[in-house]
Short mmCIF file of C-alpha atoms in Angstrom, two decimals:
data_model
loop_
_atom_site.label_atom_id
_atom_site.label_comp_id
_atom_site.label_asym_id
_atom_site.label_seq_id
_atom_site.Cartn_x
_atom_site.Cartn_y
_atom_site.Cartn_z
CA MET A 1256 0.00 0.00 0.00
CA LYS A 1257 1.30 3.45 -0.88
CA THR A 1258 1.96 5.83 1.94
CA LYS A 1259 -0.02 9.02 2.13
CA GLU A 1260 1.61 12.11 0.68
CA THR A 1261 2.12 14.49 3.57
CA ALA A 1262 3.22 17.64 1.78
CA PRO A 1263 2.58 20.62 4.04
CA GLN A 1264 -0.43 22.63 2.93
CA THR A 1265 -1.78 25.91 4.16
CA ARG A 1266 -5.19 25.94 5.78
CA GLU A 1267 -6.62 27.68 2.70
CA GLN A 1268 -5.19 25.07 0.31
CA LEU A 1269 -6.56 22.24 2.44
CA PHE A 1270 -10.00 23.84 2.67
CA ALA A 1271 -10.09 24.49 -1.09
CA GLU A 1272 -9.14 20.85 -1.74
CA LYS A 1273 -11.92 19.54 0.53
CA ALA A 1274 -14.48 21.91 -1.00
CA ALA A 1275 -13.47 20.73 -4.48
CA LYS A 1276 -14.09 17.12 -3.41
CA ASN A 1277 -17.72 17.95 -2.59
CA TYR A 1278 -17.37 17.89 1.20
CA THR A 1279 -20.70 18.47 2.95
CA ILE A 1280 -21.10 22.18 3.71
CA CYS A 1281 -23.52 24.28 5.76
CA HIS A 1282 -25.14 27.59 4.86
CA SER A 1283 -26.76 28.35 8.22
CA GLN A 1284 -26.68 31.98 9.26
CA THR A 1285 -28.23 31.34 12.69
CA CYS A 1286 -26.28 28.34 13.99
CA PRO A 1287 -24.52 29.14 17.29
CA LEU A 1288 -21.59 26.88 16.34
CA ARG A 1289 -20.94 28.26 12.86
CA ALA A 1290 -17.94 30.42 13.74
CA HIS A 1291 -15.85 27.31 14.50
CA CYS A 1292 -17.49 24.73 12.22
CA LEU A 1293 -15.56 23.33 9.24
CA ARG A 1294 -18.76 22.78 7.27
CA TRP A 1295 -19.71 26.45 7.60
CA LEU A 1296 -16.19 27.72 6.85
CA LEU A 1297 -15.89 25.57 3.71
CA ARG A 1298 -18.93 27.13 2.08
CA THR A 1299 -16.74 30.09 1.02
CA TYR A 1300 -14.24 27.73 -0.65
CA THR A 1301 -16.84 26.03 -2.85
CA LEU A 1302 -16.27 26.92 -6.48
CA GLN A 1303 -18.93 29.21 -7.93
CA SER A 1304 -18.90 27.16 -11.12
CA ARG A 1305 -20.39 24.14 -9.25
CA ARG A 1306 -24.09 23.80 -9.88
CA ILE A 1307 -24.70 21.13 -7.24
CA THR A 1308 -23.16 20.76 -3.79
CA THR A 1309 -23.83 18.52 -0.83
CA CYS A 1310 -25.07 20.49 2.14
CA VAL A 1311 -26.65 20.02 5.55
CA ASN A 1312 -30.44 19.89 5.73
CA LEU A 1313 -31.24 22.97 7.80
CA ASN A 1314 -34.86 21.85 8.21
CA HIS A 1315 -33.80 18.93 10.40
CA PRO A 1316 -34.68 19.71 14.04
CA ALA A 1317 -31.19 18.81 15.37
CA MET A 1318 -29.42 21.23 13.05
CA GLN A 1319 -28.58 24.81 14.02
CA THR A 1320 -28.47 23.89 17.72
CA GLU A 1321 -25.71 23.59 20.33
CA THR A 1322 -25.75 19.80 19.77
CA CYS A 1323 -25.63 19.74 15.97
CA PRO A 1324 -24.61 16.22 14.85
CA MET A 1325 -22.97 17.61 11.69
CA TYR A 1326 -20.65 19.99 13.57
CA ARG A 1327 -16.93 19.57 12.81
CA ASN A 1328 -14.46 21.61 14.84
CA ASP A 1329 -12.17 23.87 12.82
CA GLN A 1330 -9.15 23.16 15.05
CA PRO A 1331 -6.78 20.33 14.15
CA ILE A 1332 -6.41 17.55 16.71
CA ARG A 1333 -3.58 15.13 17.50
CA MET A 1334 -4.23 11.65 16.07
CA PRO A 1335 -2.13 8.47 15.96
CA LEU A 1336 -0.62 7.47 12.64
CA GLY A 1337 0.16 3.76 12.24
CA ILE A 1338 -0.96 0.97 14.59
CA ALA A 1339 1.61 -1.70 13.62
CA LYS A 1340 3.88 -0.76 16.52
CA MET A 1341 1.27 -1.73 19.13
CA TYR A 1342 1.82 -5.43 18.36
CA TYR A 1343 5.59 -5.39 19.01
CA ASP A 1344 5.44 -6.30 22.70
CA MET A 1345 2.16 -8.25 22.61
CA PRO A 1346 2.23 -12.01 22.89
CA GLN A 1347 0.86 -13.81 19.84
CA ARG A 1348 -2.08 -15.22 21.86
CA ILE A 1349 -3.36 -11.63 22.24
CA ALA A 1350 -2.08 -10.01 19.04
CA HIS A 1351 -3.62 -12.45 16.55
CA PRO A 1352 -7.21 -12.43 17.88
CA LEU A 1353 -7.02 -8.67 18.46
CA LYS A 1354 -5.93 -8.11 14.86
CA GLN A 1355 -8.77 -10.31 13.56
CA HIS A 1356 -11.27 -8.46 15.74
CA LEU A 1357 -10.09 -5.04 14.49
CA ILE A 1358 -10.22 -6.20 10.86
CA GLU A 1359 -13.81 -7.34 11.38
CA TYR A 1360 -14.73 -4.12 13.14
CA PHE A 1361 -13.13 -1.59 10.77
CA ASN A 1362 -13.13 -3.77 7.59
CA ARG A 1363 -9.93 -4.98 6.00
CA LYS A 1364 -9.24 -1.88 3.89
CA ARG A 1365 -9.70 0.63 6.73
CA TYR A 1366 -7.73 -1.56 9.16
CA TYR A 1367 -4.70 -1.66 6.84
CA GLU A 1368 -4.95 2.09 6.20
CA TYR A 1369 -4.68 2.56 9.98
CA HIS A 1370 -2.03 -0.16 10.29
CA SER A 1371 0.29 1.28 7.66
CA GLY A 1372 -0.22 4.90 8.68
CA TYR A 1373 -1.91 5.86 5.42
CA ARG A 1374 -4.86 7.26 7.38
CA PRO A 1375 -4.75 8.86 10.86
CA VAL A 1376 -6.79 7.09 13.54
CA PRO A 1377 -9.64 9.35 14.76
CA PRO A 1378 -10.08 9.68 18.54
CA VAL A 1379 -13.19 7.47 18.62
CA HIS A 1380 -11.34 4.63 16.88
CA GLU A 1381 -8.22 5.17 18.98
CA GLU A 1382 -10.30 4.67 22.11
CA TYR A 1383 -11.94 1.59 20.57
CA ILE A 1384 -8.51 0.07 19.80
CA ARG A 1385 -7.33 0.69 23.37
CA HIS A 1386 -10.50 -0.82 24.83
CA ALA A 1387 -10.34 -3.84 22.51
CA ALA A 1388 -6.71 -4.52 23.47
CA GLN A 1389 -7.67 -4.44 27.15
CA SER A 1390 -10.62 -6.76 26.57
CA TYR A 1391 -8.24 -9.30 24.94
CA GLY A 1392 -6.04 -9.20 28.04
CA TRP A 1393 -3.36 -6.65 27.15
CA THR A 1394 -2.36 -4.61 30.20
CA GLY A 1395 0.63 -2.78 28.74
CA PRO A 1396 0.63 0.59 27.00
CA ILE A 1397 -0.63 0.90 23.44
CA GLU A 1398 2.07 2.47 21.27
CA PHE A 1399 1.37 4.00 17.90
CA GLY A 1400 3.86 4.71 15.13
CA SER A 1401 3.68 8.49 15.37
CA TYR A 1402 1.19 11.30 15.77
CA VAL A 1403 -0.12 13.90 13.36
CA GLU A 1404 -2.27 16.98 13.74
CA ASP A 1405 -5.19 16.97 11.33
CA TYR A 1406 -8.83 18.03 11.07
CA LEU A 1407 -11.65 15.59 11.76
CA TRP A 1408 -13.34 15.65 8.38
#
């Protein structure tokens, strides 16, 4: 599997790239979270030549509230990159069933993207991996390959 290109990009370049890939945007003018929401910020990066975009349904009762399910924070967060290192100190009796469990949970493609470091592991999945390792009997620390700061798209 190829490794992800990690050329440094400015915030504007990254936002323009996501907007070009038809990332879901929001046009709410009354949402209390809009000032720090990626979906609201990306609306200005959407090309004017696009006739159709994917956007949040503002008629849904959960939208435009303090608990909006579509809210994405505009601050990058620290996420692990590469989970192969966590198996180094694990005995085979724990590592093999844990690996099979994670493949079943994430699916094979996503698991190997996390394993190789092609895709950063979001916080929810990082916590799931830690919990799964403990449930299979691992008491040691979980070590990841490295860490990267990225947005939760």
